[in-house]
Coordinates of N, CA, C and O in Angstrom, one line a residue:
M5 N 12.2 -17.1 3.2 CA 10.7 -16.5 2.7 C 9.9 -17.9 1.6 O 11.1 -17.3 0.7
S6 N 8.7 -17.9 2.0 CA 8.6 -18.3 0.3 C 8.2 -17.8 -0.5 O 7.4 -16.9 -0.2
K7 N 8.6 -17.6 -1.9 CA 8.7 -17.0 -3.1 C 7.2 -16.7 -3.9 O 6.0 -15.5 -3.8
S8 N 5.8 -17.9 -2.9 CA 4.7 -18.3 -3.7 C 4.1 -17.0 -1.9 O 2.8 -16.6 -3.0
K9 N 4.2 -16.5 -1.6 CA 3.5 -15.6 -0.2 C 3.8 -15.0 -0.5 O 5.2 -14.0 -0.8
K10 N 2.9 -14.2 -0.7 CA 2.4 -12.4 -1.2 C 2.9 -11.5 0.3 O 1.7 -11.5 1.0
P11 N 3.4 -10.3 0.4 CA 3.3 -10.2 1.5 C 2.3 -8.7 1.5 O 2.4 -8.6 2.3
F12 N 2.1 -7.8 0.5 CA 0.5 -8.0 1.2 C -0.4 -8.2 0.1 O -0.2 -8.5 -1.2
N13 N -1.3 -8.3 0.6 CA -2.7 -8.8 -0.6 C -3.4 -7.7 -1.8 O -3.9 -7.7 -1.3
V14 N -2.7 -8.0 -2.9 CA -2.3 -7.3 -4.0 C -4.1 -8.4 -4.6 O -4.1 -7.3 -6.1
G15 N -4.0 -9.3 -3.6 CA -5.4 -10.3 -4.4 C -5.6 -10.2 -5.8 O -3.9 -10.9 -7.1
N16 N -6.3 -9.9 -7.0 CA -6.3 -10.5 -8.1 C -6.1 -8.8 -9.3 O -7.2 -8.8 -10.0
M17 N -5.1 -8.4 -9.2 CA -4.9 -6.6 -9.8 C -4.2 -7.3 -11.0 O -3.7 -8.1 -10.9
P18 N -4.4 -6.3 -11.5 CA -4.1 -6.5 -13.3 C -2.3 -6.3 -13.2 O -2.5 -5.2 -12.0
A19 N -1.9 -6.7 -13.9 CA -0.2 -6.9 -14.5 C -0.1 -5.2 -14.9 O 0.6 -5.0 -14.8
V20 N -1.3 -4.3 -15.8 CA -0.7 -3.3 -16.7 C -1.7 -2.3 -15.8 O -2.8 -2.7 -14.8
I21 N -1.4 -1.1 -16.0 CA -2.5 0.2 -14.8 C -3.4 0.1 -15.7 O -2.8 0.7 -17.2
E22 N -4.2 0.1 -15.7 CA -5.6 1.1 -16.5 C -5.8 2.5 -15.8 O -5.8 2.9 -14.8
T23 N -6.3 2.8 -17.0 CA -6.9 4.5 -16.9 C -8.2 4.4 -16.6 O -9.0 3.6 -16.9
K24 N -8.0 5.0 -15.6 CA -9.6 4.7 -14.9 C -10.4 6.2 -15.1 O -9.9 7.6 -15.3
S25 N -11.8 5.9 -15.2 CA -12.8 7.5 -16.0 C -12.6 8.5 -14.1 O -13.2 7.9 -13.4
L26 N -13.0 9.4 -15.1 CA -12.7 10.0 -13.5 C -14.3 9.9 -13.1 O -14.9 11.1 -12.4
I27 N -15.7 10.0 -14.2 CA -16.9 10.1 -13.9 C -17.3 8.8 -13.1 O -18.0 8.7 -12.5
D28 N -16.2 7.8 -13.2 CA -17.0 6.9 -12.7 C -16.7 7.0 -11.1 O -16.6 6.5 -10.5
I29 N -15.2 7.5 -10.7 CA -14.5 7.8 -9.6 C -15.2 8.7 -9.3 O -15.9 8.8 -7.7
K30 N -16.1 9.6 -9.7 CA -17.0 10.8 -8.5 C -18.3 10.1 -8.3 O -18.9 10.3 -8.3
A31 N -18.7 9.2 -9.3 CA -20.1 8.7 -9.6 C -20.2 7.7 -7.5 O -20.6 7.6 -7.6
K32 N -18.8 7.6 -7.2 CA -18.9 6.2 -6.3 C -19.4 7.6 -5.0 O -19.9 6.5 -4.2
T33 N -19.3 8.5 -5.6 CA -19.6 9.6 -3.7 C -20.2 10.4 -4.2 O -20.3 11.0 -3.2
G34 N -20.3 10.8 -5.1 CA -21.5 11.8 -6.1 C -20.5 12.7 -6.7 O -20.2 14.2 -6.8
N35 N -19.0 13.3 -6.1 CA -18.0 14.0 -5.4 C -16.4 14.0 -6.2 O -16.1 12.5 -5.3
L36 N -15.6 14.4 -6.9 CA -14.8 13.5 -7.3 C -13.6 14.1 -6.5 O -13.2 12.6 -5.8
Y37 N -13.6 15.0 -5.6 CA -12.6 15.4 -4.6 C -12.5 14.6 -3.3 O -12.0 13.9 -2.7
E38 N -14.5 14.1 -3.4 CA -13.9 13.5 -1.6 C -13.7 12.0 -2.3 O -12.9 11.3 -1.3
S39 N -14.1 11.8 -3.4 CA -13.5 10.5 -3.7 C -12.3 10.4 -3.9 O -11.2 9.2 -3.2
I40 N -11.7 10.9 -4.0 CA -9.8 11.4 -4.5 C -9.7 11.3 -2.7 O -8.7 10.3 -2.3
A41 N -10.3 11.8 -2.1 CA -8.9 12.1 -0.7 C -10.1 10.7 -0.1 O -9.0 10.0 0.8
I42 N -10.9 10.5 -0.1 CA -10.8 9.0 0.4 C -9.8 7.6 -0.5 O -9.3 7.1 0.6
A43 N -9.6 7.8 -1.8 CA -8.4 6.7 -2.2 C -7.4 7.4 -1.6 O -6.5 6.9 -1.0
S44 N -7.4 8.3 -1.0 CA -5.7 9.3 -0.9 C -5.4 9.0 1.1 O -4.4 8.3 1.2
R45 N -6.6 8.5 1.4 CA -6.2 8.4 2.8 C -5.9 6.4 3.1 O -4.8 6.1 3.7
R46 N -6.3 6.3 2.6 CA -6.9 4.9 1.9 C -5.1 4.4 1.7 O -4.7 3.9 2.2
A47 N -4.6 4.7 0.6 CA -2.9 5.0 0.2 C -1.7 5.0 1.6 O -1.1 4.3 1.5
N48 N -2.8 6.2 2.2 CA -1.1 6.0 3.7 C -1.9 5.1 4.3 O -0.6 4.2 4.9
Q49 N -2.2 4.1 4.5 CA -2.5 3.7 5.2 C -1.9 1.9 4.9 O -1.4 1.4 5.3
I50 N -2.3 1.8 3.9 CA -1.2 0.9 3.0 C 0.0 1.2 2.9 O 1.1 -0.3 3.4
N51 N 0.0 2.5 2.8 CA 1.8 2.7 2.9 C 2.4 2.6 4.0 O 3.3 1.7 4.7
I52 N 1.7 2.6 5.3 CA 1.9 2.4 6.9 C 2.1 0.8 6.5 O 3.7 0.3 7.8
S53 N 1.4 0.1 6.5 CA 1.4 -1.0 6.9 C 2.5 -1.9 5.7 O 3.1 -2.8 6.6
I54 N 2.8 -1.5 4.3 CA 3.5 -2.0 3.6 C 5.1 -1.5 4.8 O 5.6 -2.3 4.6
R55 N 5.1 -0.4 4.3 CA 6.8 0.0 4.6 C 6.9 -1.0 6.3 O 7.5 -1.2 7.2
E56 N 5.9 -0.5 7.4 CA 6.3 -1.8 8.9 C 6.4 -3.0 8.4 O 7.3 -3.7 9.4
E57 N 5.6 -4.1 7.5 CA 5.7 -5.0 7.3 C 7.3 -5.7 6.4 O 7.9 -6.5 7.2
L58 N 8.0 -4.6 5.6 CA 9.1 -4.5 5.5 C 10.0 -4.2 6.3 O 10.9 -5.4 6.2
H59 N 10.5 -3.3 7.3 CA 11.0 -2.8 8.7 C 11.1 -3.9 9.1 O 12.2 -4.2 9.8
N60 N 9.9 -4.7 9.8 CA 9.8 -5.8 10.6 C 11.0 -6.9 9.8 O 11.9 -7.6 10.8
K61 N 10.6 -7.4 8.7 CA 10.4 -8.7 7.7 C 12.7 -8.7 7.9 O 13.4 -9.4 8.5
L62 N 13.2 -6.7 7.2 CA 14.9 -6.5 7.3 C 15.1 -6.5 8.6 O 16.6 -6.8 8.7
E63 N 14.5 -6.7 9.6 CA 15.4 -5.9 10.7 C 16.0 -7.3 11.3 O 17.0 -7.8 11.9
E64 N 14.8 -8.6 11.0 CA 15.8 -9.9 11.2 C 17.6 -9.6 11.0 O 18.5 -10.4 12.0
F65 N 17.6 -9.2 9.6 CA 19.4 -9.3 9.3 C 19.7 -8.2 9.2 O 21.5 -7.9 9.6
S66 N 19.5 -7.1 10.0 CA 20.5 -5.9 11.0 C 21.5 -6.3 11.7 O 20.9 -7.3 12.2
S67 N 22.4 -6.0 11.4 CA 23.7 -6.4 12.5 C 23.9 -4.6 13.0 O 23.7 -3.6 12.4
H68 N 23.8 -5.5 14.4 CA 23.7 -3.8 15.4 C 25.6 -3.4 15.3 O 26.5 -2.7 16.6
T69 N 26.9 -4.0 14.7 CA 28.1 -3.9 14.9 C 28.6 -3.4 14.0 O 28.0 -2.9 12.9
D70 N 29.2 -1.7 13.9 CA 30.1 -0.8 12.5 C 31.3 -1.6 11.7 O 31.6 -1.1 11.6
S71 N 31.4 -2.9 12.1 CA 32.9 -3.3 11.4 C 32.5 -4.1 10.0 O 31.2 -4.5 9.9
L72 N 32.9 -2.9 9.1 CA 32.8 -3.0 7.8 C 33.5 -4.5 7.3 O 33.0 -4.9 5.9
E73 N 34.0 -5.4 7.7 CA 34.4 -6.4 7.2 C 33.3 -7.5 7.7 O 33.2 -8.7 7.1
E74 N 32.1 -7.4 8.5 CA 31.3 -8.0 8.7 C 29.8 -7.5 7.6 O 28.8 -8.7 7.6
I75 N 29.8 -6.5 7.0 CA 29.1 -6.5 6.4 C 29.0 -7.6 5.0 O 30.4 -7.5 3.9
H76 N 28.3 -7.8 4.4 CA 28.2 -9.2 3.1 C 26.6 -9.5 2.8 O 25.9 -8.6 3.5
E77 N 26.6 -9.7 1.3 CA 25.5 -9.4 1.3 C 24.6 -10.5 1.5 O 24.6 -12.2 2.0
N78 N 23.5 -10.5 2.0 CA 22.4 -11.7 2.5 C 21.4 -11.7 1.4 O 20.6 -10.7 0.8
K79 N 21.3 -13.2 1.1 CA 20.5 -13.0 -0.4 C 18.8 -13.5 0.3 O 17.9 -12.9 -1.0
E80 N 18.8 -13.8 1.2 CA 17.3 -13.8 1.9 C 17.0 -12.0 1.2 O 15.9 -12.5 1.5
Q81 N 17.5 -11.6 2.7 CA 17.5 -9.8 2.1 C 17.1 -9.8 1.2 O 16.2 -8.4 0.8
I82 N 17.8 -10.0 0.0 CA 18.1 -9.4 -1.2 C 16.3 -9.8 -2.2 O 15.5 -9.2 -2.7
E83 N 16.2 -10.7 -2.0 CA 14.8 -11.6 -2.1 C 13.6 -10.6 -1.6 O 12.1 -10.3 -2.2
I84 N 13.9 -11.1 -0.2 CA 12.7 -9.5 -0.3 C 12.6 -8.5 -0.1 O 11.6 -8.0 -0.3
S85 N 13.8 -8.2 -0.3 CA 13.2 -6.8 -1.1 C 13.3 -6.7 -2.5 O 12.3 -6.2 -3.1
K86 N 13.0 -7.6 -3.4 CA 12.2 -8.2 -5.1 C 11.3 -8.0 -4.5 O 10.1 -7.4 -5.3
V87 N 10.9 -8.7 -3.9 CA 9.0 -9.4 -3.2 C 8.4 -7.8 -3.0 O 7.6 -7.5 -4.2
Y88 N 9.4 -6.6 -2.1 CA 8.3 -5.9 -1.6 C 8.5 -4.4 -3.2 O 7.7 -3.7 -3.9
E89 N 9.5 -5.0 -4.4 CA 10.0 -4.1 -5.2 C 8.3 -4.1 -6.4 O 7.8 -3.7 -7.0
K90 N 7.7 -5.3 -6.7 CA 7.3 -6.2 -7.1 C 5.3 -5.1 -6.5 O 4.4 -5.6 -7.5
I91 N 5.3 -4.9 -5.7 CA 4.1 -4.7 -5.5 C 4.2 -3.5 -5.8 O 4.6 -2.6 -6.0
P92 N 2.3 -3.1 -6.1 CA 1.9 -2.1 -6.9 C 2.2 -0.9 -5.7 O 2.2 -0.9 -4.9
N93 N 2.0 0.2 -5.9 CA 1.9 1.2 -5.9 C 0.9 0.9 -4.9 O -0.5 1.7 -5.0
A94 N 1.0 2.1 -3.3 CA -0.2 2.4 -2.9 C -1.5 3.5 -3.3 O -2.5 3.0 -3.4
P95 N -1.3 4.3 -3.9 CA -2.1 4.5 -4.9 C -3.3 4.0 -5.5 O -4.0 4.0 -6.0
I96 N -2.2 3.0 -6.1 CA -2.9 1.7 -7.1 C -3.7 1.1 -6.7 O -4.6 1.1 -7.4
L97 N -2.8 0.5 -5.5 CA -3.9 -0.4 -4.9 C -4.9 0.4 -4.2 O -5.3 0.1 -3.8
A98 N -4.3 1.4 -3.2 CA -5.5 2.3 -3.1 C -7.3 2.4 -3.2 O -8.5 1.8 -3.7
L99 N -6.8 2.9 -5.0 CA -7.8 2.8 -6.0 C -8.5 2.0 -6.5 O -9.6 1.8 -6.9
Y100 N -8.2 1.0 -6.9 CA -8.4 -0.3 -7.0 C -9.5 -0.9 -6.4 O -10.8 -1.3 -6.6
E101 N -8.8 -1.0 -4.3 CA -9.8 -1.1 -3.1 C -11.3 0.0 -3.2 O -12.4 -0.6 -3.7
F102 N -11.2 1.0 -4.3 CA -12.1 1.8 -4.3 C -12.8 1.4 -5.0 O -14.7 1.5 -4.8
M103 N -12.6 1.2 -6.0 CA -13.4 1.2 -7.6 C -14.1 -0.5 -7.0 O -15.0 0.2 -7.6
D104 N -13.5 -1.1 -6.2 CA -14.2 -2.6 -6.4 C -14.8 -2.1 -5.3 O -15.5 -3.4 -4.2
D105 N -15.2 -1.2 -4.9 CA -15.7 -1.1 -3.1 C -15.4 -1.6 -2.4 O -16.4 -2.5 -1.1
K106 N -14.4 -2.0 -1.9 CA -13.7 -2.8 -1.1 C -12.8 -1.6 0.5 O -12.3 -1.9 1.3
I107 N -13.3 -1.0 0.3 CA -13.3 0.8 1.2 C -14.0 1.0 1.8 O -15.1 1.3 1.3
Y108 N -14.4 1.0 3.3 CA -15.5 1.4 3.9 C -15.3 2.3 4.3 O -14.2 3.0 5.1
Y109 N -16.0 3.6 4.3 CA -16.0 4.9 4.3 C -17.4 5.6 5.5 O -18.3 4.9 5.0
R110 N -17.4 7.0 5.7 CA -18.9 7.3 5.8 C -18.5 8.7 6.5 O -17.5 9.0 6.0
K111 N -19.5 9.5 5.6 CA -19.9 11.3 5.9 C -20.1 11.7 6.9 O -20.6 11.0 7.8
N112 N -19.4 12.6 7.3 CA -20.1 12.8 8.6 C -20.5 13.8 8.5 O -20.3 15.6 8.1
D113 N -21.7 13.7 9.3 CA -23.1 14.5 8.8 C -23.2 15.7 10.0 O -24.3 17.0 9.7
N114 N -22.2 15.5 10.8 CA -22.3 17.7 12.0 C -21.0 17.8 11.0 O -20.3 17.7 11.9
D115 N -21.5 18.3 10.6 CA -20.7 19.9 9.8 C -21.2 21.2 10.6 O -21.5 21.5 10.7
L116 N -19.3 21.2 10.7 CA -19.2 22.2 11.7 C -20.2 23.7 10.8 O -20.7 24.7 11.7
F117 N -19.6 23.6 9.4 CA -20.2 24.8 9.2 C -21.5 25.1 8.3 O -21.3 26.2 6.9
R118 N -22.2 24.4 8.6 CA -23.8 24.9 7.7 C -24.8 25.5 9.2 O -24.5 25.6 10.2

């Protein structure tokens, strides 16, 4: 695996976590809780995709034998794990995408309780 390839598209995310204004988050939808719900749903999607991608890459290195003598360190496996450890948390990525209008969302106008 080449070190230059990022496993998940983090784009031009800042290296430092920035505090977001609740007023700015609320301004996106008009409701703070709705904005947070949208970002949390996206965070779940990101988390699932990163986890599946990591498991698929590490599956290549798994051995199906239970012998302790055959267990050894694999440098490629360690490098893959290190790259995935450097990825920002899914909620941080999701909030960044939400604030940059990279998430498509829609409101359900057919509210059952109106």
